[in-house]
N, CA, C and O atoms as a GROMACS GRO file, in nm:
protein
  544
    1MET      N    1  -3.953   1.732  -4.482
    1MET     CA    2  -3.832   1.655  -4.487
    1MET      C    3  -3.727   1.712  -4.394
    1MET      O    4  -3.651   1.637  -4.332
    2ALA      N    5  -3.721   1.842  -4.382
    2ALA     CA    6  -3.624   1.907  -4.296
    2ALA      C    7  -3.646   1.866  -4.150
    2ALA      O    8  -3.551   1.851  -4.073
    3ASP      N    9  -3.775   1.848  -4.113
    3ASP     CA   10  -3.806   1.809  -3.976
    3ASP      C   11  -3.751   1.668  -3.947
    3ASP      O   12  -3.702   1.644  -3.837
    4GLY      N   13  -3.759   1.577  -4.042
    4GLY     CA   14  -3.706   1.442  -4.027
    4GLY      C   15  -3.555   1.443  -4.014
    4GLY      O   16  -3.497   1.368  -3.936
    5GLN      N   17  -3.490   1.531  -4.094
    5GLN     CA   18  -3.343   1.541  -4.086
    5GLN      C   19  -3.300   1.600  -3.952
    5GLN      O   20  -3.196   1.561  -3.898
    6THR      N   21  -3.378   1.692  -3.899
    6THR     CA   22  -3.347   1.753  -3.769
    6THR      C   23  -3.355   1.649  -3.659
    6THR      O   24  -3.270   1.645  -3.570
    7LYS      N   25  -3.459   1.564  -3.666
    7LYS     CA   26  -3.474   1.459  -3.565
    7LYS      C   27  -3.359   1.359  -3.575
    7LYS      O   28  -3.305   1.315  -3.474
    8GLU      N   29  -3.322   1.324  -3.698
    8GLU     CA   30  -3.209   1.231  -3.717
    8GLU      C   31  -3.080   1.291  -3.665
    8GLU      O   32  -3.000   1.223  -3.601
    9ALA      N   33  -3.059   1.419  -3.694
    9ALA     CA   34  -2.938   1.487  -3.648
    9ALA      C   35  -2.936   1.494  -3.494
    9ALA      O   36  -2.832   1.472  -3.432
   10ALA      N   37  -3.051   1.524  -3.435
   10ALA     CA   38  -3.061   1.532  -3.289
   10ALA      C   39  -3.036   1.395  -3.227
   10ALA      O   40  -2.967   1.383  -3.126
   11THR      N   41  -3.094   1.291  -3.289
   11THR     CA   42  -3.075   1.154  -3.239
   11THR      C   43  -2.928   1.114  -3.251
   11THR      O   44  -2.872   1.056  -3.159
   12ALA      N   45  -2.867   1.146  -3.365
   12ALA     CA   46  -2.726   1.113  -3.385
   12ALA      C   47  -2.638   1.186  -3.283
   12ALA      O   48  -2.542   1.130  -3.231
   13ALA      N   49  -2.672   1.312  -3.255
   13ALA     CA   50  -2.595   1.390  -3.156
   13ALA      C   51  -2.610   1.329  -3.018
   13ALA      O   52  -2.513   1.321  -2.943
   14MET      N   53  -2.730   1.288  -2.983
   14MET     CA   54  -2.754   1.227  -2.852
   14MET      C   55  -2.680   1.094  -2.840
   14MET      O   56  -2.622   1.063  -2.736
   15VAL      N   57  -2.682   1.016  -2.948
   15VAL     CA   58  -2.611   0.887  -2.948
   15VAL      C   59  -2.461   0.912  -2.928
   15VAL      O   60  -2.395   0.839  -2.854
   16GLU      N   61  -2.406   1.014  -2.995
   16GLU     CA   62  -2.265   1.047  -2.982
   16GLU      C   63  -2.231   1.091  -2.839
   16GLU      O   64  -2.129   1.051  -2.784
   17VAL      N   65  -2.318   1.174  -2.778
   17VAL     CA   66  -2.297   1.218  -2.640
   17VAL      C   67  -2.298   1.097  -2.547
   17VAL      O   68  -2.212   1.086  -2.459
   18LEU      N   69  -2.391   1.006  -2.565
   18LEU     CA   70  -2.399   0.885  -2.481
   18LEU      C   71  -2.276   0.797  -2.502
   18LEU      O   72  -2.226   0.738  -2.406
   19ARG      N   73  -2.226   0.787  -2.626
   19ARG     CA   74  -2.108   0.707  -2.654
   19ARG      C   75  -1.986   0.766  -2.582
   19ARG      O   76  -1.907   0.692  -2.522
   20VAL      N   77  -1.972   0.898  -2.587
   20VAL     CA   78  -1.860   0.966  -2.520
   20VAL      C   79  -1.871   0.947  -2.368
   20VAL      O   80  -1.771   0.917  -2.302
   21GLN      N   81  -1.991   0.965  -2.315
   21GLN     CA   82  -2.010   0.948  -2.170
   21GLN      C   83  -1.982   0.804  -2.129
   21GLN      O   84  -1.924   0.780  -2.023
   22SER      N   85  -2.024   0.709  -2.211
   22SER     CA   86  -1.998   0.568  -2.182
   22SER      C   87  -1.848   0.541  -2.181
   22SER      O   88  -1.799   0.468  -2.095
   23ALA      N   89  -1.775   0.598  -2.276
   23ALA     CA   90  -1.630   0.581  -2.281
   23ALA      C   91  -1.564   0.643  -2.158
   23ALA      O   92  -1.471   0.586  -2.101
   24GLN      N   93  -1.612   0.761  -2.118
   24GLN     CA   94  -1.558   0.826  -1.999
   24GLN      C   95  -1.585   0.743  -1.874
   24GLN      O   96  -1.498   0.728  -1.788
   25LEU      N   97  -1.704   0.690  -1.865
   25LEU     CA   98  -1.739   0.606  -1.751
   25LEU      C   99  -1.652   0.481  -1.747
   25LEU      O  100  -1.606   0.441  -1.640
   26GLN      N  101  -1.629   0.420  -1.862
   26GLN     CA  102  -1.543   0.302  -1.867
   26GLN      C  103  -1.400   0.336  -1.824
   26GLN      O  104  -1.335   0.256  -1.757
   27THR      N  105  -1.352   0.454  -1.863
   27THR     CA  106  -1.219   0.498  -1.822
   27THR      C  107  -1.213   0.512  -1.670
   27THR      O  108  -1.114   0.473  -1.608
   28MET      N  109  -1.319   0.569  -1.611
   28MET     CA  110  -1.324   0.583  -1.465
   28MET      C  111  -1.327   0.447  -1.397
   28MET      O  112  -1.259   0.426  -1.296
   29VAL      N  113  -1.406   0.354  -1.450
   29VAL     CA  114  -1.414   0.220  -1.393
   29VAL      C  115  -1.276   0.153  -1.399
   29VAL      O  116  -1.233   0.090  -1.303
   30ASP      N  117  -1.209   0.167  -1.514
   30ASP     CA  118  -1.075   0.109  -1.528
   30ASP      C  119  -0.977   0.172  -1.429
   30ASP      O  120  -0.895   0.102  -1.370
   31ALA      N  121  -0.986   0.304  -1.411
   31ALA     CA  122  -0.896   0.372  -1.317
   31ALA      C  123  -0.921   0.323  -1.174
   31ALA      O  124  -0.826   0.298  -1.101
   32TYR      N  125  -1.048   0.309  -1.135
   32TYR     CA  126  -1.079   0.259  -1.001
   32TYR      C  127  -1.029   0.116  -0.984
   32TYR      O  128  -0.980   0.079  -0.877
   33ALA      N  129  -1.041   0.035  -1.088
   33ALA     CA  130  -0.990  -0.102  -1.081
   33ALA      C  131  -0.839  -0.101  -1.063
   33ALA      O  132  -0.785  -0.178  -0.983
   34ASP      N  133  -0.771  -0.014  -1.139
   34ASP     CA  134  -0.625  -0.003  -1.125
   34ASP      C  135  -0.586   0.039  -0.983
   34ASP      O  136  -0.492  -0.015  -0.926
   35ILE      N  137  -0.660   0.135  -0.928
   35ILE     CA  138  -0.633   0.180  -0.792
   35ILE      C  139  -0.657   0.065  -0.694
   35ILE      O  140  -0.579   0.045  -0.601
   36GLY      N  141  -0.763  -0.010  -0.716
   36GLY     CA  142  -0.792  -0.125  -0.629
   36GLY      C  143  -0.682  -0.229  -0.634
   36GLY      O  144  -0.642  -0.282  -0.530
   37HIS      N  145  -0.632  -0.259  -0.754
   37HIS     CA  146  -0.524  -0.357  -0.768
   37HIS      C  147  -0.396  -0.306  -0.702
   37HIS      O  148  -0.327  -0.381  -0.633
   38ALA      N  149  -0.365  -0.177  -0.721
   38ALA     CA  150  -0.245  -0.119  -0.661
   38ALA      C  151  -0.256  -0.120  -0.508
   38ALA      O  152  -0.158  -0.150  -0.438
   39THR      N  153  -0.374  -0.087  -0.456
   39THR     CA  154  -0.395  -0.088  -0.311
   39THR      C  155  -0.378  -0.229  -0.256
   39THR      O  156  -0.314  -0.249  -0.152
   40ALA      N  157  -0.435  -0.326  -0.324
   40ALA     CA  158  -0.422  -0.466  -0.280
   40ALA      C  159  -0.275  -0.508  -0.278
   40ALA      O  160  -0.232  -0.578  -0.186
   41GLU      N  161  -0.199  -0.468  -0.377
   41GLU     CA  162  -0.057  -0.504  -0.382
   41GLU      C  163   0.020  -0.438  -0.268
   41GLU      O  164   0.105  -0.502  -0.206
   42VAL      N  165  -0.010  -0.312  -0.239
   42VAL     CA  166   0.056  -0.244  -0.126
   42VAL      C  167   0.024  -0.317   0.004
   42VAL      O  168   0.112  -0.339   0.086
   43LEU      N  169  -0.102  -0.355   0.022
   43LEU     CA  170  -0.141  -0.426   0.145
   43LEU      C  171  -0.072  -0.562   0.154
   43LEU      O  172  -0.028  -0.601   0.262
   44ARG      N  173  -0.064  -0.634   0.043
   44ARG     CA  174   0.007  -0.763   0.043
   44ARG      C  175   0.154  -0.743   0.076
   44ARG      O  176   0.212  -0.820   0.153
   45SER      N  177   0.214  -0.640   0.020
   45SER     CA  178   0.356  -0.612   0.045
   45SER      C  179   0.378  -0.579   0.192
   45SER      O  180   0.473  -0.629   0.253
   46ARG      N  181   0.292  -0.496   0.249
   46ARG     CA  182   0.306  -0.461   0.391
   46ARG      C  183   0.284  -0.583   0.480
   46ARG      O  184   0.352  -0.599   0.581
   47ALA      N  185   0.189  -0.667   0.442
   47ALA     CA  186   0.163  -0.788   0.522
   47ALA      C  187   0.286  -0.879   0.521
   47ALA      O  188   0.320  -0.940   0.622
   48ARG      N  189   0.353  -0.888   0.406
   48ARG     CA  190   0.475  -0.971   0.398
   48ARG      C  191   0.584  -0.911   0.487
   48ARG      O  192   0.658  -0.984   0.552
   49GLN      N  193   0.594  -0.778   0.490
   49GLN     CA  194   0.696  -0.714   0.573
   49GLN      C  195   0.668  -0.737   0.720
   49GLN      O  196   0.760  -0.764   0.798
   50ILE      N  197   0.541  -0.727   0.759
   50ILE     CA  198   0.505  -0.747   0.899
   50ILE      C  199   0.524  -0.894   0.938
   50ILE      O  200   0.570  -0.924   1.048
   51ALA      N  201   0.489  -0.985   0.846
   51ALA     CA  202   0.497  -1.128   0.877
   51ALA      C  203   0.641  -1.177   0.883
   51ALA      O  204   0.668  -1.278   0.949
   52ALA      N  205   0.733  -1.110   0.816
   52ALA     CA  206   0.871  -1.155   0.814
   52ALA      C  207   0.941  -1.107   0.941
   52ALA      O  208   0.963  -0.988   0.960
   53PRO      N  209   0.977  -1.202   1.029
   53PRO     CA  210   1.044  -1.161   1.152
   53PRO      C  211   1.186  -1.114   1.124
   53PRO      O  212   1.250  -1.161   1.029
   54PRO      N  213   1.236  -1.024   1.205
   54PRO     CA  214   1.374  -0.981   1.187
   54PRO      C  215   1.469  -1.095   1.220
   54PRO      O  216   1.433  -1.186   1.295
   55PRO      N  217   1.590  -1.092   1.165
   55PRO     CA  218   1.686  -1.199   1.195
   55PRO      C  219   1.718  -1.201   1.346
   55PRO      O  220   1.723  -1.098   1.412
   56ILE      N  221   1.738  -1.320   1.396
   56ILE     CA  222   1.765  -1.336   1.539
   56ILE      C  223   1.915  -1.353   1.559
   56ILE      O  224   1.979  -1.436   1.495
   57SER      N  225   1.969  -1.274   1.647
   57SER     CA  226   2.112  -1.280   1.677
   57SER      C  227   2.145  -1.411   1.747
   57SER      O  228   2.063  -1.467   1.820
   58ALA      N  229   2.265  -1.457   1.724
   58ALA     CA  230   2.311  -1.579   1.790
   58ALA      C  231   2.313  -1.561   1.941
   58ALA      O  232   2.301  -1.659   2.014
   59GLN      N  233   2.327  -1.439   1.989
   59GLN     CA  234   2.330  -1.412   2.133
   59GLN      C  235   2.193  -1.429   2.197
   59GLN      O  236   2.183  -1.438   2.320
   60LEU      N  237   2.088  -1.434   2.116
   60LEU     CA  238   1.954  -1.445   2.170
   60LEU      C  239   1.898  -1.587   2.165
   60LEU      O  240   1.779  -1.607   2.185
   61ARG      N  241   1.983  -1.684   2.139
   61ARG     CA  242   1.935  -1.823   2.136
   61ARG      C  243   1.876  -1.859   2.271
   61ARG      O  244   1.933  -1.828   2.376
   62GLY      N  245   1.764  -1.923   2.267
   62GLY     CA  246   1.696  -1.962   2.390
   62GLY      C  247   1.606  -1.853   2.446
   62GLY      O  248   1.517  -1.881   2.527
   63PHE      N  249   1.627  -1.730   2.402
   63PHE     CA  250   1.544  -1.619   2.451
   63PHE      C  251   1.398  -1.642   2.414
   63PHE      O  252   1.309  -1.625   2.496
   64GLY      N  253   1.374  -1.681   2.288
   64GLY     CA  254   1.238  -1.704   2.241
   64GLY      C  255   1.167  -1.810   2.323
   64GLY      O  256   1.050  -1.794   2.358
   65ALA      N  257   1.238  -1.918   2.354
   65ALA     CA  258   1.178  -2.026   2.434
   65ALA      C  259   1.146  -1.977   2.574
   65ALA      O  260   1.039  -2.007   2.628
   66ARG      N  261   1.238  -1.902   2.635
   66ARG     CA  262   1.212  -1.849   2.770
   66ARG      C  263   1.095  -1.751   2.769
   66ARG      O  264   1.012  -1.751   2.859
   67LEU      N  265   1.091  -1.668   2.665
   67LEU     CA  266   0.982  -1.571   2.654
   67LEU      C  267   0.848  -1.642   2.633
   67LEU      O  268   0.747  -1.604   2.692
   68ALA      N  269   0.848  -1.746   2.549
   68ALA     CA  270   0.725  -1.822   2.525
   68ALA      C  271   0.678  -1.890   2.654
   68ALA      O  272   0.558  -1.895   2.680
   69ALA      N  273   0.771  -1.943   2.732
   69ALA     CA  274   0.734  -2.007   2.859
   69ALA      C  275   0.673  -1.905   2.955
   69ALA      O  276   0.574  -1.934   3.022
   70LYS      N  277   0.732  -1.785   2.960
   70LYS     CA  278   0.679  -1.681   3.048
   70LYS      C  279   0.541  -1.638   3.000
   70LYS      O  280   0.450  -1.617   3.080
   71ALA      N  281   0.525  -1.624   2.868
   71ALA     CA  282   0.395  -1.585   2.812
   71ALA      C  283   0.289  -1.689   2.844
   71ALA      O  284   0.178  -1.654   2.883
   72SER      N  285   0.323  -1.817   2.827
   72SER     CA  286   0.226  -1.924   2.856
   72SER      C  287   0.187  -1.923   3.003
   72SER      O  288   0.069  -1.936   3.037
   73ALA      N  289   0.286  -1.907   3.090
   73ALA     CA  290   0.256  -1.904   3.234
   73ALA      C  291   0.168  -1.784   3.268
   73ALA      O  292   0.077  -1.794   3.351
   74THR      N  293   0.196  -1.670   3.205
   74THR     CA  294   0.117  -1.549   3.232
   74THR      C  295  -0.025  -1.565   3.180
   74THR      O  296  -0.121  -1.532   3.249
   75ILE      N  297  -0.039  -1.616   3.057
   75ILE     CA  298  -0.172  -1.634   2.997
   75ILE      C  299  -0.258  -1.727   3.081
   75ILE      O  300  -0.379  -1.709   3.093
   76SER      N  301  -0.194  -1.828   3.139
   76SER     CA  302  -0.272  -1.924   3.220
   76SER      C  303  -0.333  -1.857   3.343
   76SER      O  304  -0.426  -1.911   3.402
   77LEU      N  305  -0.281  -1.742   3.383
   77LEU     CA  306  -0.333  -1.670   3.500
   77LEU      C  307  -0.445  -1.572   3.466
   77LEU      O  308  -0.507  -1.515   3.556
   78LEU      N  309  -0.471  -1.554   3.336
   78LEU     CA  310  -0.574  -1.459   3.293
   78LEU      C  311  -0.708  -1.530   3.273
   78LEU      O  312  -0.712  -1.651   3.250
   79THR      N  313  -0.815  -1.455   3.281
   79THR     CA  314  -0.946  -1.511   3.247
   79THR      C  315  -0.953  -1.526   3.095
   79THR      O  316  -0.872  -1.470   3.022
   80GLU      N  317  -1.050  -1.601   3.049
   80GLU     CA  318  -1.067  -1.619   2.904
   80GLU      C  319  -1.095  -1.485   2.835
   80GLU      O  320  -1.042  -1.459   2.727
   81ASP      N  321  -1.176  -1.401   2.897
   81ASP     CA  322  -1.208  -1.270   2.841
   81ASP      C  323  -1.082  -1.182   2.834
   81ASP      O  324  -1.059  -1.116   2.732
   82GLN      N  325  -1.003  -1.180   2.939
   82GLN     CA  326  -0.880  -1.101   2.938
   82GLN      C  327  -0.784  -1.150   2.830
   82GLN      O  328  -0.722  -1.069   2.761
   83GLY      N  329  -0.773  -1.280   2.816
   83GLY     CA  330  -0.687  -1.338   2.712
   83GLY      C  331  -0.734  -1.299   2.573
   83GLY      O  332  -0.654  -1.266   2.486
   84ARG      N  333  -0.865  -1.303   2.552
   84ARG     CA  334  -0.922  -1.264   2.421
   84ARG      C  335  -0.894  -1.117   2.392
   84ARG      O  336  -0.856  -1.080   2.281
   85ARG      N  337  -0.914  -1.034   2.494
   85ARG     CA  338  -0.892  -0.890   2.475
   85ARG      C  339  -0.745  -0.861   2.442
   85ARG      O  340  -0.716  -0.778   2.356
   86LEU      N  341  -0.654  -0.928   2.510
   86LEU     CA  342  -0.512  -0.909   2.481
   86LEU      C  343  -0.476  -0.964   2.343
   86LEU      O  344  -0.397  -0.903   2.270
   87ALA      N  345  -0.533  -1.077   2.306
   87ALA     CA  346  -0.504  -1.137   2.174
   87ALA      C  347  -0.547  -1.044   2.061
   87ALA      O  348  -0.484  -1.040   1.956
   88ALA      N  349  -0.654  -0.968   2.083
   88ALA     CA  350  -0.702  -0.875   1.979
   88ALA      C  351  -0.602  -0.762   1.954
   88ALA      O  352  -0.606  -0.698   1.849
   89LEU      N  353  -0.514  -0.738   2.050
   89LEU     CA  354  -0.416  -0.629   2.038
   89LEU      C  355  -0.287  -0.673   1.968
   89LEU      O  356  -0.205  -0.589   1.932
   90VAL      N  357  -0.270  -0.803   1.950
   90VAL     CA  358  -0.143  -0.856   1.898
   90VAL      C  359  -0.101  -0.795   1.764
   90VAL      O  360   0.015  -0.756   1.752
   91PRO      N  361  -0.189  -0.784   1.662
   91PRO     CA  362  -0.141  -0.728   1.535
   91PRO      C  363  -0.084  -0.586   1.547
   91PRO      O  364   0.023  -0.558   1.495
   92SER      N  365  -0.156  -0.499   1.615
   92SER     CA  366  -0.110  -0.361   1.631
   92SER      C  367   0.014  -0.355   1.720
   92SER      O  368   0.106  -0.278   1.694
   93PHE      N  369   0.016  -0.435   1.824
   93PHE     CA  370   0.130  -0.444   1.915
   93PHE      C  371   0.254  -0.489   1.837
   93PHE      O  372   0.363  -0.434   1.856
   94THR      N  373   0.237  -0.590   1.751
   94THR     CA  374   0.349  -0.642   1.671
   94THR      C  375   0.402  -0.536   1.576
   94THR      O  376   0.523  -0.520   1.561
   95ARG      N  377   0.311  -0.463   1.510
   95ARG     CA  378   0.354  -0.356   1.420
   95ARG      C  379   0.437  -0.252   1.495
   95ARG      O  380   0.540  -0.206   1.445
   96ALA      N  381   0.393  -0.215   1.616
   96ALA     CA  382   0.467  -0.117   1.695
   96ALA      C  383   0.602  -0.173   1.737
   96ALA      O  384   0.702  -0.100   1.737
   97ALA      N  385   0.606  -0.300   1.772
   97ALA     CA  386   0.734  -0.362   1.811
   97ALA      C  387   0.831  -0.366   1.693
   97ALA      O  388   0.949  -0.336   1.709
   98LEU      N  389   0.782  -0.404   1.576
   98LEU     CA  390   0.868  -0.410   1.457
   98LEU      C  391   0.913  -0.271   1.414
   98LEU      O  392   1.016  -0.256   1.348
   99ALA      N  393   0.837  -0.168   1.451
   99ALA     CA  394   0.875  -0.030   1.420
   99ALA      C  395   0.966   0.028   1.528
   99ALA      O  396   1.003   0.145   1.523
  100ASN      N  397   1.002  -0.056   1.626
  100ASN     CA  398   1.090  -0.014   1.737
  100ASN      C  399   1.034   0.107   1.813
  100ASN      O  400   1.106   0.200   1.847
  101ASP      N  401   0.904   0.102   1.838
  101ASP     CA  402   0.839   0.208   1.916
  101ASP      C  403   0.908   0.218   2.053
  101ASP      O  404   0.905   0.121   2.130
  102PRO      N  405   0.970   0.332   2.086
  102PRO     CA  406   1.049   0.340   2.210
  102PRO      C  407   0.966   0.319   2.337
  102PRO      O  408   1.015   0.258   2.432
  103ASP      N  409   0.843   0.370   2.340
  103ASP     CA  410   0.759   0.349   2.459
  103ASP      C  411   0.725   0.201   2.477
  103ASP      O  412   0.724   0.149   2.589
  104LEU      N  413   0.698   0.135   2.367
  104LEU     CA  414   0.666  -0.007   2.373
  104LEU      C  415   0.788  -0.087   2.419
  104LEU      O  416   0.775  -0.178   2.501
  105ILE      N  417   0.906  -0.054   2.367
  105ILE     CA  418   1.028  -0.124   2.406
  105ILE      C  419   1.050  -0.110   2.556
  105ILE      O  420   1.083  -0.207   2.624
  106THR      N  421   1.033   0.011   2.607
  106THR     CA  422   1.050   0.036   2.751
  106THR      C  423   0.951  -0.049   2.832
  106THR      O  424   0.988  -0.107   2.934
  107MET      N  425   0.827  -0.055   2.785
  107MET     CA  426   0.723  -0.131   2.855
  107MET      C  427   0.758  -0.280   2.855
  107MET      O  428   0.746  -0.347   2.957
  108VAL      N  429   0.801  -0.332   2.741
  108VAL     CA  430   0.832  -0.475   2.731
  108VAL      C  431   0.953  -0.510   2.817
  108VAL      O  432   0.955  -0.614   2.882
  109ILE      N  433   1.054  -0.423   2.816
  109ILE     CA  434   1.172  -0.448   2.900
  109ILE      C  435   1.131  -0.456   3.048
  109ILE      O  436   1.180  -0.541   3.122
  110MET      N  437   1.041  -0.368   3.089
  110MET     CA  438   0.991  -0.372   3.227
  110MET      C  439   0.918  -0.504   3.252
  110MET      O  440   0.934  -0.566   3.357
  111TRP      N  441   0.838  -0.547   3.154
  111TRP     CA  442   0.762  -0.672   3.171
  111TRP      C  443   0.854  -0.793   3.182
  111TRP      O  444   0.821  -0.889   3.252
  112LEU      N  445   0.968  -0.790   3.113
  112LEU     CA  446   1.058  -0.906   3.114
  112LEU      C  447   1.110  -0.936   3.253
  112LEU      O  448   1.142  -1.051   3.284
  113ASP      N  449   1.121  -0.835   3.338
  113ASP     CA  450   1.172  -0.854   3.474
  113ASP      C  451   1.068  -0.907   3.570
  113ASP      O  452   1.101  -0.946   3.682
  114LEU      N  453   0.943  -0.910   3.529
  114LEU     CA  454   0.835  -0.951   3.618
  114LEU      C  455   0.812  -1.101   3.614
  114LEU      O  456   0.833  -1.166   3.511
  115GLU      N  457   0.770  -1.154   3.726
  115GLU     CA  458   0.727  -1.293   3.733
  115GLU      C  459   0.590  -1.303   3.664
  115GLU      O  460   0.520  -1.202   3.655
  116PRO      N  461   0.551  -1.420   3.615
  116PRO     CA  462   0.423  -1.432   3.545
  116PRO      C  463   0.303  -1.378   3.622
  116PRO      O  464   0.218  -1.311   3.564
  117TYR      N  465   0.296  -1.405   3.752
  117TYR     CA  466   0.180  -1.354   3.829
  117TYR      C  467   0.182  -1.201   3.838
  117TYR      O  468   0.077  -1.138   3.836
  118GLU      N  469   0.304  -1.141   3.846
  118GLU     CA  470   0.314  -0.996   3.849
  118GLU      C  471   0.277  -0.937   3.713
  118GLU      O  472   0.207  -0.836   3.703
  119LEU      N  473   0.326  -1.002   3.608
  119LEU     CA  474   0.297  -0.957   3.472
  119LEU      C  475   0.147  -0.965   3.444
  119LEU      O  476   0.090  -0.872   3.386
  120ALA      N  477   0.083  -1.072   3.486
  120ALA     CA  478  -0.062  -1.087   3.466
  120ALA      C  479  -0.135  -0.972   3.536
  120ALA      O  480  -0.229  -0.915   3.481
  121ARG      N  481  -0.093  -0.940   3.658
  121ARG     CA  482  -0.156  -0.831   3.733
  121ARG      C  483  -0.138  -0.697   3.660
  121ARG      O  484  -0.232  -0.619   3.650
  122VAL      N  485  -0.016  -0.672   3.609
  122VAL     CA  486   0.012  -0.547   3.536
  122VAL      C  487  -0.070  -0.540   3.408
  122VAL      O  488  -0.128  -0.436   3.376
  123LEU      N  489  -0.076  -0.651   3.334
  123LEU     CA  490  -0.151  -0.653   3.208
  123LEU      C  491  -0.299  -0.626   3.232
  123LEU      O  492  -0.361  -0.549   3.159
  124VAL      N  493  -0.355  -0.689   3.334
  124VAL     CA  494  -0.497  -0.669   3.363
  124VAL      C  495  -0.523  -0.523   3.403
  124VAL      O  496  -0.621  -0.463   3.360
  125ALA      N  497  -0.435  -0.468   3.486
  125ALA     CA  498  -0.452  -0.329   3.528
  125ALA      C  499  -0.434  -0.232   3.410
  125ALA      O  500  -0.497  -0.127   3.407
  126SER      N  501  -0.348  -0.268   3.315
  126SER     CA  502  -0.318  -0.181   3.201
  126SER      C  503  -0.407  -0.207   3.081
  126SER      O  504  -0.399  -0.134   2.981
  127LEU      N  505  -0.492  -0.306   3.087
  127LEU     CA  506  -0.571  -0.348   2.972
  127LEU      C  507  -0.648  -0.234   2.905
  127LEU      O  508  -0.643  -0.222   2.783
  128PRO      N  509  -0.720  -0.149   2.980
  128PRO     CA  510  -0.790  -0.038   2.913
  128PRO      C  511  -0.695   0.055   2.836
  128PRO      O  512  -0.725   0.097   2.724
  129ASP      N  513  -0.580   0.087   2.897
  129ASP     CA  514  -0.482   0.172   2.829
  129ASP      C  515  -0.424   0.103   2.706
  129ASP      O  516  -0.407   0.165   2.602
  130LEU      N  517  -0.394  -0.026   2.719
  130LEU     CA  518  -0.341  -0.102   2.606
  130LEU      C  519  -0.443  -0.108   2.492
  130LEU      O  520  -0.407  -0.097   2.374
  131GLU      N  521  -0.569  -0.127   2.527
  131GLU     CA  522  -0.672  -0.133   2.424
  131GLU      C  523  -0.687   0.002   2.352
  131GLU      O  524  -0.706   0.006   2.230
  132ARG      N  525  -0.678   0.111   2.427
  132ARG     CA  526  -0.684   0.244   2.362
  132ARG      C  527  -0.567   0.261   2.266
  132ARG      O  528  -0.584   0.314   2.157
  133ARG      N  529  -0.451   0.218   2.307
  133ARG     CA  530  -0.331   0.239   2.226
  133ARG      C  531  -0.320   0.142   2.109
  133ARG      O  532  -0.282   0.182   1.999
  134PHE      N  533  -0.354   0.015   2.130
  134PHE     CA  534  -0.327  -0.085   2.029
  134PHE      C  535  -0.450  -0.145   1.962
  134PHE      O  536  -0.438  -0.242   1.888
  135ALA      N  537  -0.567  -0.089   1.986
  135ALA     CA  538  -0.687  -0.142   1.919
  135ALA      C  539  -0.669  -0.124   1.770
  135ALA      O  540  -0.637  -0.015   1.723
  136SER      N  541  -0.690  -0.233   1.693
  136SER     CA  542  -0.670  -0.229   1.547
  136SER      C  543  -0.789  -0.171   1.477
  136SER      O  544  -0.790  -0.160   1.354
   0.00000   0.00000   0.00000
């Protein structure tokens, strides 16, 4: 009879160990889920910040339209591959612009003075450097 009680006690102890381990595992799964939800919320929050453009000063009216016209004229001078490669850099480029990256600001100011054909030439020549810097 003692042997049967020993087996029952051993089985009960093993069941208890498995129950505790199962509870610990569930706690870990819940913690990872919480981390995942928190990470997703941070990413959503950052995406909203990046997507929200800064307010435009009244002194800059028409600037956007002129800039868009210059961009369109410049893009029309690029090959499809060059345009695709530059388009892939836009998210990282935008983040740097919104962060007021001083090197980027200097580069863009220089670009604003160029005619579309000159800008296209500079962009194509700078493409490898731009890709190294702004590849997402």
